[in-house]
CSV table of C-alpha atoms in Angstrom, one decimal:
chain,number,residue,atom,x,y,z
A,1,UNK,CA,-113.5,-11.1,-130.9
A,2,UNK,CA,-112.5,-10.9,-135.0
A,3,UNK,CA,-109.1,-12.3,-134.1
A,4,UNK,CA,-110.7,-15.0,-131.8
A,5,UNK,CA,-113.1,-15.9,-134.1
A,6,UNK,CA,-110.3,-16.2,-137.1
A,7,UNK,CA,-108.3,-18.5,-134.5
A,8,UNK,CA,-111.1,-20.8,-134.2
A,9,UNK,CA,-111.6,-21.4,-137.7
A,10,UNK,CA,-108.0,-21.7,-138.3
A,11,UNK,CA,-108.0,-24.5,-135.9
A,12,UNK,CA,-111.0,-25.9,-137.2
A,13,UNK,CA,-109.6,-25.8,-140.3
A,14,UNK,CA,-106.3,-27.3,-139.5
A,15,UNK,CA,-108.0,-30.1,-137.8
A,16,UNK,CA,-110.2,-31.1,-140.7
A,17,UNK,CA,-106.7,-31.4,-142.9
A,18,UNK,CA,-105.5,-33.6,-139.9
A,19,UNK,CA,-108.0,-35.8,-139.9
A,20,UNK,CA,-108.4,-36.1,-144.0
A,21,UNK,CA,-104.7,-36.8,-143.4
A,22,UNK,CA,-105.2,-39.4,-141.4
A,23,UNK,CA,-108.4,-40.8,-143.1
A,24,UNK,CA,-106.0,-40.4,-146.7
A,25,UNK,CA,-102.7,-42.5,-144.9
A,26,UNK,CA,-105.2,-45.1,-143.5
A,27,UNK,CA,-106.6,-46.3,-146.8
A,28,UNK,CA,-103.4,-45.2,-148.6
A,29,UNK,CA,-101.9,-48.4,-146.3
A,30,UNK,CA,-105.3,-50.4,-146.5
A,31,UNK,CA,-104.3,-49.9,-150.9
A,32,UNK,CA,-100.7,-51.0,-150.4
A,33,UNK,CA,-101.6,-54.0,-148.3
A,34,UNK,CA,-104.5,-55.0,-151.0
A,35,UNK,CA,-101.9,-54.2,-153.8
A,36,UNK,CA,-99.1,-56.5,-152.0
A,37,UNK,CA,-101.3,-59.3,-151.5
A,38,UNK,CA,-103.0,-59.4,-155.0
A,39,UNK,CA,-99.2,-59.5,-156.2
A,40,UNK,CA,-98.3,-62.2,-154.2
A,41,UNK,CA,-101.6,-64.3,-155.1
A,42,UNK,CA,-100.3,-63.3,-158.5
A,43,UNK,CA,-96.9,-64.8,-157.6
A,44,UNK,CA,-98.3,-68.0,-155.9
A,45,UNK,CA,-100.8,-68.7,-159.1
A,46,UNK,CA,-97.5,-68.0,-162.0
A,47,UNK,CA,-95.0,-70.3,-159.3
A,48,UNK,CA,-97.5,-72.9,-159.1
A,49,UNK,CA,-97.7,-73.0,-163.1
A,50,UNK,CA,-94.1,-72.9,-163.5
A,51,UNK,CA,-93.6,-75.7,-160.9
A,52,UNK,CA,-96.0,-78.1,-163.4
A,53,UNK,CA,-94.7,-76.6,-166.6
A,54,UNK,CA,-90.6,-77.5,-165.4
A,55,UNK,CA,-92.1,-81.1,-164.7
A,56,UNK,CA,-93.8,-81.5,-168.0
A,57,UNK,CA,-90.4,-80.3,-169.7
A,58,UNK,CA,-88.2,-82.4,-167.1
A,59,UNK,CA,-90.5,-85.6,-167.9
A,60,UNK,CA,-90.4,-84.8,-171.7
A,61,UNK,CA,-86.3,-84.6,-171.6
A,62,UNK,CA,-86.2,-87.6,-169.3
A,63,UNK,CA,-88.2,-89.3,-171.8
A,64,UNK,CA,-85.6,-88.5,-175.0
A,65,UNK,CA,-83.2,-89.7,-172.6
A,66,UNK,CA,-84.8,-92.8,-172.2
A,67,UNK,CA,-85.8,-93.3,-175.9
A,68,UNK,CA,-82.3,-93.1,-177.1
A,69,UNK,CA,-79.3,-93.8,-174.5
A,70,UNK,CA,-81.2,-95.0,-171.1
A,71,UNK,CA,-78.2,-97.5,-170.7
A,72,UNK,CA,-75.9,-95.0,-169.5
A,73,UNK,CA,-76.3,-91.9,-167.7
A,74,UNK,CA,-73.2,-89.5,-166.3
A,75,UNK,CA,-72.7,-86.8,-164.6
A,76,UNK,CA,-71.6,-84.9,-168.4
A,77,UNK,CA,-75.1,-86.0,-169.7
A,78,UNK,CA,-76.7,-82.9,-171.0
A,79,UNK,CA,-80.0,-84.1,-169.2
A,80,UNK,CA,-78.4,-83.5,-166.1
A,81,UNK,CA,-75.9,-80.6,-167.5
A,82,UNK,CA,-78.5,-78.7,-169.0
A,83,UNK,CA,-80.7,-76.1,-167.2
A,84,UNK,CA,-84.6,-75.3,-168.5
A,85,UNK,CA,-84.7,-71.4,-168.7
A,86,UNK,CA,-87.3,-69.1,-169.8
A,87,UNK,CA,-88.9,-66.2,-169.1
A,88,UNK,CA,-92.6,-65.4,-168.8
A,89,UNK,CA,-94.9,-62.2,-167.4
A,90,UNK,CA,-91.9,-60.6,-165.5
A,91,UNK,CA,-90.8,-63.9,-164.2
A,92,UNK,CA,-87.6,-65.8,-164.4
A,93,UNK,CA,-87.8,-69.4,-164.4
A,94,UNK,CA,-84.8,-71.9,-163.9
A,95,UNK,CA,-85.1,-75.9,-163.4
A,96,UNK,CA,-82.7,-78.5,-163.4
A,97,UNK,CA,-82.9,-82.1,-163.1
A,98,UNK,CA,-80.6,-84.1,-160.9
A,99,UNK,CA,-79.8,-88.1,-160.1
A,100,UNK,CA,-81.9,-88.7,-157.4
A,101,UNK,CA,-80.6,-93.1,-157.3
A,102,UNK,CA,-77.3,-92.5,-155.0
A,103,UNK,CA,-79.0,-92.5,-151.8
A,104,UNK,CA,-79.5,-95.0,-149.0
A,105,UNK,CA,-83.2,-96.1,-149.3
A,106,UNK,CA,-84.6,-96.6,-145.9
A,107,UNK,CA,-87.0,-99.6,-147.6
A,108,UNK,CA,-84.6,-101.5,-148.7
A,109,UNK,CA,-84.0,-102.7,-144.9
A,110,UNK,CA,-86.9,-104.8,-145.8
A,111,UNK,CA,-87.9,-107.3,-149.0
A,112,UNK,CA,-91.6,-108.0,-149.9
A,113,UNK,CA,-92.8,-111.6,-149.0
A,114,UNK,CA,-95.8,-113.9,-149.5
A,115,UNK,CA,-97.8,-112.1,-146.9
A,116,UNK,CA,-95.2,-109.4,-145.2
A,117,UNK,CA,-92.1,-107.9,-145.6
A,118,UNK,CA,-89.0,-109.8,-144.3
A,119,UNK,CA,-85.4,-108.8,-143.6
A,120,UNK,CA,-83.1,-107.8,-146.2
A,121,UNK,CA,-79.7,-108.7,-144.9
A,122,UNK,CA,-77.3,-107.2,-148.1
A,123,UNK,CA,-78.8,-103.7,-147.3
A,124,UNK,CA,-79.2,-104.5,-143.2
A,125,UNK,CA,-74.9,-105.3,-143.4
A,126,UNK,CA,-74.4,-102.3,-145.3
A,127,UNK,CA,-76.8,-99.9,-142.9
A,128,UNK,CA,-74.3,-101.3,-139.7
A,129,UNK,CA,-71.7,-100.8,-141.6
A,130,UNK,CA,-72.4,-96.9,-142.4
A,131,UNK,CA,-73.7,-96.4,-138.9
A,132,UNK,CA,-69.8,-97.6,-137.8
A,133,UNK,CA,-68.7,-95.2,-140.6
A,134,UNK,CA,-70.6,-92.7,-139.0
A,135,UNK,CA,-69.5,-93.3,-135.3
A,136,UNK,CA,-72.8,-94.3,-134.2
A,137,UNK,CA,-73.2,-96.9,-130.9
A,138,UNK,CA,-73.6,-100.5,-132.7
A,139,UNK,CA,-76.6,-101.9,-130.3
A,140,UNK,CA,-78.3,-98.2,-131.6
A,141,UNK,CA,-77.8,-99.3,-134.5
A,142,UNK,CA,-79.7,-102.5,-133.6
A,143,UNK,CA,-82.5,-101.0,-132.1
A,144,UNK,CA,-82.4,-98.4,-135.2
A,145,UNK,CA,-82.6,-101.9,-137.7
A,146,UNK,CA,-85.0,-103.7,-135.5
A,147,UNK,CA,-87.6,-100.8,-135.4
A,148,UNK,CA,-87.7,-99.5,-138.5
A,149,UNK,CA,-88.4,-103.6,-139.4
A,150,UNK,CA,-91.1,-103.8,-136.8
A,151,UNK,CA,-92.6,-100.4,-138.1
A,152,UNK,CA,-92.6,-101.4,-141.9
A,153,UNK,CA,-93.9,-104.9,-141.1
A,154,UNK,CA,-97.6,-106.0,-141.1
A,155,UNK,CA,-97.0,-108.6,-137.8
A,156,UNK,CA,-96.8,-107.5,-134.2
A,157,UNK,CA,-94.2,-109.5,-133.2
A,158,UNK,CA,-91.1,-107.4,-132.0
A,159,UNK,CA,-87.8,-108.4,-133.1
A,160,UNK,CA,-84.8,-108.7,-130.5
A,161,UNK,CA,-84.8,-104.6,-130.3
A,162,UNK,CA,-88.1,-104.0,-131.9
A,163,UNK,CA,-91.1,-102.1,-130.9
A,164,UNK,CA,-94.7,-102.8,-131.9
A,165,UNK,CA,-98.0,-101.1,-131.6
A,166,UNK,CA,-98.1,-101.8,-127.8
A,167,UNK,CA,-95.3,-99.5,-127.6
A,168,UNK,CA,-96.5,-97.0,-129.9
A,169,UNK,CA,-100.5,-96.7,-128.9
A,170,UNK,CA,-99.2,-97.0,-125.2
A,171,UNK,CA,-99.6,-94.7,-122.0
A,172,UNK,CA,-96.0,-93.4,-122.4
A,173,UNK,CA,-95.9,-92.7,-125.8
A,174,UNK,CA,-97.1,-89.1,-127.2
A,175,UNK,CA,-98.7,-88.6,-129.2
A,176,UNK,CA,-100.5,-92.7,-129.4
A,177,UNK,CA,-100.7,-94.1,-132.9
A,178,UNK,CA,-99.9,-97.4,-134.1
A,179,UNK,CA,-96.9,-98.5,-136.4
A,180,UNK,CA,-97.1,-98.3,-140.2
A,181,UNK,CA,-97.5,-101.1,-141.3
A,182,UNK,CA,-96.4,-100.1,-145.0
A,183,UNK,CA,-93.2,-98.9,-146.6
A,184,UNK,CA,-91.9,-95.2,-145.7
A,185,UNK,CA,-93.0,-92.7,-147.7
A,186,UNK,CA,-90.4,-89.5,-146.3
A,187,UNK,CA,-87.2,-90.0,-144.4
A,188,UNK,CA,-89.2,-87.5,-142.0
A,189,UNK,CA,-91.2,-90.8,-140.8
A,190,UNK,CA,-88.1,-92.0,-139.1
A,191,UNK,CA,-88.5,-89.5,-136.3
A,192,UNK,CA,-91.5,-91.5,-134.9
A,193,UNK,CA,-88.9,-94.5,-134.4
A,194,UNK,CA,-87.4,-93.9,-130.4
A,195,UNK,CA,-83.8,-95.0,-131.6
A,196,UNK,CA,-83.5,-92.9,-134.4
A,197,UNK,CA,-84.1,-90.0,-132.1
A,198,UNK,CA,-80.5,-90.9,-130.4
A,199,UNK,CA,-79.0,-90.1,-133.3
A,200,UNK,CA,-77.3,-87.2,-135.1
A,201,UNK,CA,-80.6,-86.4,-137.7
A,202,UNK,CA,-77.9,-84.4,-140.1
A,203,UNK,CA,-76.7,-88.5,-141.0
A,204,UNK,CA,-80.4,-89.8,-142.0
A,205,UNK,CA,-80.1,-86.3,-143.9
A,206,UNK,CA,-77.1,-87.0,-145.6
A,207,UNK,CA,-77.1,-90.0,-146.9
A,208,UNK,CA,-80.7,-91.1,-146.9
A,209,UNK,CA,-84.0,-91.7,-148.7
A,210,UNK,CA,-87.8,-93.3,-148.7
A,211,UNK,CA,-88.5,-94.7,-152.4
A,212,UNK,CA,-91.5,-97.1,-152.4
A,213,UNK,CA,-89.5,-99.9,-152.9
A,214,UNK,CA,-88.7,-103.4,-151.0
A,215,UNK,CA,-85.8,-103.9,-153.3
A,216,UNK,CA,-81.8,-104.5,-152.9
A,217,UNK,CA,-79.6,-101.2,-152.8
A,218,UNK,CA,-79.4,-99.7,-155.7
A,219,UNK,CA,-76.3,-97.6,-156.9
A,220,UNK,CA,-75.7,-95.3,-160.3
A,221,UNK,CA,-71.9,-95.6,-160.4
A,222,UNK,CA,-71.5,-93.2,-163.1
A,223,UNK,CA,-73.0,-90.3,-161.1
A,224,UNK,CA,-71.2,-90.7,-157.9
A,225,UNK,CA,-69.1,-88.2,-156.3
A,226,UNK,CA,-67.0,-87.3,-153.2
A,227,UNK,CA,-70.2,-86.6,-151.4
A,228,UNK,CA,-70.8,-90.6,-151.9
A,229,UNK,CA,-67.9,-92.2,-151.0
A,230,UNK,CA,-69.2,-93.3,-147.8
A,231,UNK,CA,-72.4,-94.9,-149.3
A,232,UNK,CA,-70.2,-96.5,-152.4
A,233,UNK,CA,-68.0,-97.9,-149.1
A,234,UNK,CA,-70.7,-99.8,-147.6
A,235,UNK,CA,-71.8,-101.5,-151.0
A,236,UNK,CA,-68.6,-103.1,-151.4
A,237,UNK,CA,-68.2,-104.7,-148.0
A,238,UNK,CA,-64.2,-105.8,-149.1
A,239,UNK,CA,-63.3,-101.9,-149.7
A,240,UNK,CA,-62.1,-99.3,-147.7
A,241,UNK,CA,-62.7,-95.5,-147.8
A,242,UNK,CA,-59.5,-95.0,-149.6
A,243,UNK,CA,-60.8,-97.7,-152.6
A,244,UNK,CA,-64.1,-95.6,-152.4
A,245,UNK,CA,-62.3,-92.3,-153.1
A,246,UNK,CA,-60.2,-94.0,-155.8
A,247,UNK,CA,-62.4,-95.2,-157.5
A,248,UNK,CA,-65.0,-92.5,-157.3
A,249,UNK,CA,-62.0,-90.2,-158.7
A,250,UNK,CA,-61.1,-92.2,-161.6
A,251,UNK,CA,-64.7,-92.8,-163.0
A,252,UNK,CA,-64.5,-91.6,-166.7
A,253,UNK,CA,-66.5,-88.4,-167.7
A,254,UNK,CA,-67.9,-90.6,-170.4
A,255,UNK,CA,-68.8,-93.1,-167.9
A,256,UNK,CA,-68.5,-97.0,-167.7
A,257,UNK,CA,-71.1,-99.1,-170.1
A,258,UNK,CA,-71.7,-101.9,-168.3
A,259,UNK,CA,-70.2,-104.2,-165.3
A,260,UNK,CA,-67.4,-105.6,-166.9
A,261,UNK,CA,-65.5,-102.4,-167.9
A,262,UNK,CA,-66.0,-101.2,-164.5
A,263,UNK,CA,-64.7,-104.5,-163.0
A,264,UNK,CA,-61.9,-104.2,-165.5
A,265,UNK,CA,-61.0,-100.8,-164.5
A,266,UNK,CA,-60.4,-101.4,-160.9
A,267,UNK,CA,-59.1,-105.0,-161.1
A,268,UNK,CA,-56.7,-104.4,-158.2
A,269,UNK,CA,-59.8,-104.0,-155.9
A,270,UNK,CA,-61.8,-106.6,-154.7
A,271,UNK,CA,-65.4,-105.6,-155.7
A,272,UNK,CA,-67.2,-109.0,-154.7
A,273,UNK,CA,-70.3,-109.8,-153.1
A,274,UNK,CA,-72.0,-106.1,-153.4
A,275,UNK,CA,-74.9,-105.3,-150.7
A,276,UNK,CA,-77.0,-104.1,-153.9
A,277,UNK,CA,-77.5,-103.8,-157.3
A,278,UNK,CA,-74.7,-101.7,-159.5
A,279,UNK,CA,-76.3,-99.4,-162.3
A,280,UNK,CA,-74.6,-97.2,-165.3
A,281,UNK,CA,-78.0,-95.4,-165.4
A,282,UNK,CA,-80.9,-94.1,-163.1
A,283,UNK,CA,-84.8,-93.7,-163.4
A,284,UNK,CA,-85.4,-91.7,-160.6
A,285,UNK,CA,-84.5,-88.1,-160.4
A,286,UNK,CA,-84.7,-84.6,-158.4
A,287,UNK,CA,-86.2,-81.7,-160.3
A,288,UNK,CA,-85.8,-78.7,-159.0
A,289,UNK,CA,-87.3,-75.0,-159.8
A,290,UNK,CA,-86.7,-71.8,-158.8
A,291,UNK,CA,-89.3,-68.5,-159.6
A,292,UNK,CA,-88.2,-64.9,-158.9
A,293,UNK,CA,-90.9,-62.3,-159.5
A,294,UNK,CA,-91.3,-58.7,-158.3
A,295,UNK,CA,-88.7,-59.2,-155.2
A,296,UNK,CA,-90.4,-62.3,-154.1
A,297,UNK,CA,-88.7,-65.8,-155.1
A,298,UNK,CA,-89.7,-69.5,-154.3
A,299,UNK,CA,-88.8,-73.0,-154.7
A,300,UNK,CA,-89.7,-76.6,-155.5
A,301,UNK,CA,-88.1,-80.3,-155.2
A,302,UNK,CA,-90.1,-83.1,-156.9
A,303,UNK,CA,-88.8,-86.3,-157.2
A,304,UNK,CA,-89.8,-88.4,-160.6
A,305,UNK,CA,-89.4,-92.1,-161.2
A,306,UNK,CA,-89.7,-93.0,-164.7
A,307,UNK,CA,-91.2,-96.3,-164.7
A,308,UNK,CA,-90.5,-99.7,-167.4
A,309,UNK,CA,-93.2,-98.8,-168.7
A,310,UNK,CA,-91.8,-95.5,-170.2
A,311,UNK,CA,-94.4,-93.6,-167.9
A,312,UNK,CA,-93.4,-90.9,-165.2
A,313,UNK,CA,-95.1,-90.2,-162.4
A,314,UNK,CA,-93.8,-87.7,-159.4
A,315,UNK,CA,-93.7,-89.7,-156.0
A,316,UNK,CA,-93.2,-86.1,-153.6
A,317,UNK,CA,-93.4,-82.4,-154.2
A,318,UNK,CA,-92.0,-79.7,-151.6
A,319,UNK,CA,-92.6,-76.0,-152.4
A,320,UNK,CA,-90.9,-73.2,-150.5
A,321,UNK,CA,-91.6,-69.5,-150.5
A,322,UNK,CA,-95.5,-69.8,-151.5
């Protein structure tokens, strides 16, 4: 009866430490879970900051740009050459600021009128031309130019390939809505357009953009580089891919001043009747910021047009990792 009673409390004992065990690994998990999220709403607070604080610097460097050599901006220009770096509560901060002008803007199929926006037919010849370039059917490119034209525009007339809000707010279309009515904001809009969808998405990736702007093509020559020779092809509708590449490979690291020493320096190519406007400088840029902290890291892309009136505003953020 001694022994069995000894067994008992043994048992009894050994239980009580298993379930103290238990009771000690349950809130020992409950304190790492409390202690990982408080360090990653630490994380998301000190990213956030340093997301603002990289476009304050960005805008402040932009603006010495501006200030003392806004009439020419290359690829060797520290602004663009020059990371922001620092260091703060654990954290490692690095920005950088990049050209953000060589791009396709979708708006530009369109100029602003009176009372609506009408046809831009520089950019609308350069957008067939770079859906040839890109091997994409030419009556999809049609309906591609026609929609995006009927979805920008105010009326509801549809063009030859056009769709309007009967289309959109119709039984067969999902979900209904009606067409914008107003400039693209995102390239991400163009999914909503039925033609679009028949094409690659990788090319509206690629080579194109949404800037509020019903303006001609606009072009930075002295930032261009192999990954625009395409786009540089379809501004000069007398050149070929090889002139594109040639020229894009002989653009001095010091860059060209103005149009005439770039017309000069390629006088053996015909550089006529451009479908936009030809810059040696840019006033809208890609800042981009990168946070590590404690194993976690994130990411942001804001894009800054500095206006005439010497005044910077950010027209789109996108944050990754928080």
């Amino acid at each position: 009866m001694k022994f069995r009673n000894k067994g008992v409390v043994l048992i009894s004992i050994l239980l009580i430490v298993l379930l103290l065990s238990a009771v000690a690994i349950t809130f020992g998990n409950k304190y790492l879970v409390s202690l990982k999220r408080a360090q990653y709403i630490e994380f998301q607070s000190l990213s956030l900051n340093a997301f603002r604080n990289v476009e304050a610097m960005s805008l402040n460097k932009i603006d010495k740009f501006s200030r003392f050599n806004s009439s020419n901006l290359t690829k060797e220009n520290p602004l663009l050459n020059d990371e922001i770096y620092f260091e703060i509560n654990g954290a490692t901060i690095v920005g950088s600021i990049d050209d953000a002008s060589n791009c396709f803007n979708i708006n530009s199929l369109v100029r602003a009128g009176k009372e609506d926006y009408l046809e831009n037919k520089k950019s609308i010849n350069a957008f067939r031309e770079l859906m040839y370039l890109a091997e994409v059917d030419n009556n999809v490119a049609e309906e591609i130019i026609d929609q995006i034209i009927d979805w920008v525009d105010k009326n509801s007339n549809p063009r030859a390939y056009g769709l309007e809000d009967y289309y959109y707010s119709g039984p067969l279309h999902n979900p209904r809505e009606f067409s914008g009515g107003r400039l693209l904001i995102d390239i991400e809009e163009l999914k909503s357009i039925p033609s679009v969808r028949l094409v690659d998405w990788d090319i509206f990736k690629e080579f194109f953009c949404a800037y509020p702007f019903a303006t001609d093509l606009k072009l930075n020559i002295n930032t261009l580089d192999k990954n625009n020779i395409l786009l540089l092809t379809v501004f000069f509708p007398k050149i070929d891919i090889k002139d594109a590449e040639y020229i894009i490979e002989n653009i001095p690291l010091n860059g060209f001043q103005d149009i005439n020493a770039f017309l000069r320096s390629f006088d053996d190519i015909d550089l006529s009747s451009p479908n936009g406007e030809i810059l040696f400088t840019s006033d809208i840029f890609n800042i981009k910021t990168v946070v590590d902290y404690e194993g976690y890291s994130a990411s942001s892309k804001s894009t800054l047009i500095y206006g005439k009136n010497k005044n910077g505003y950010i027209l789109s953020r996108t944050y990754n990792g928080i």
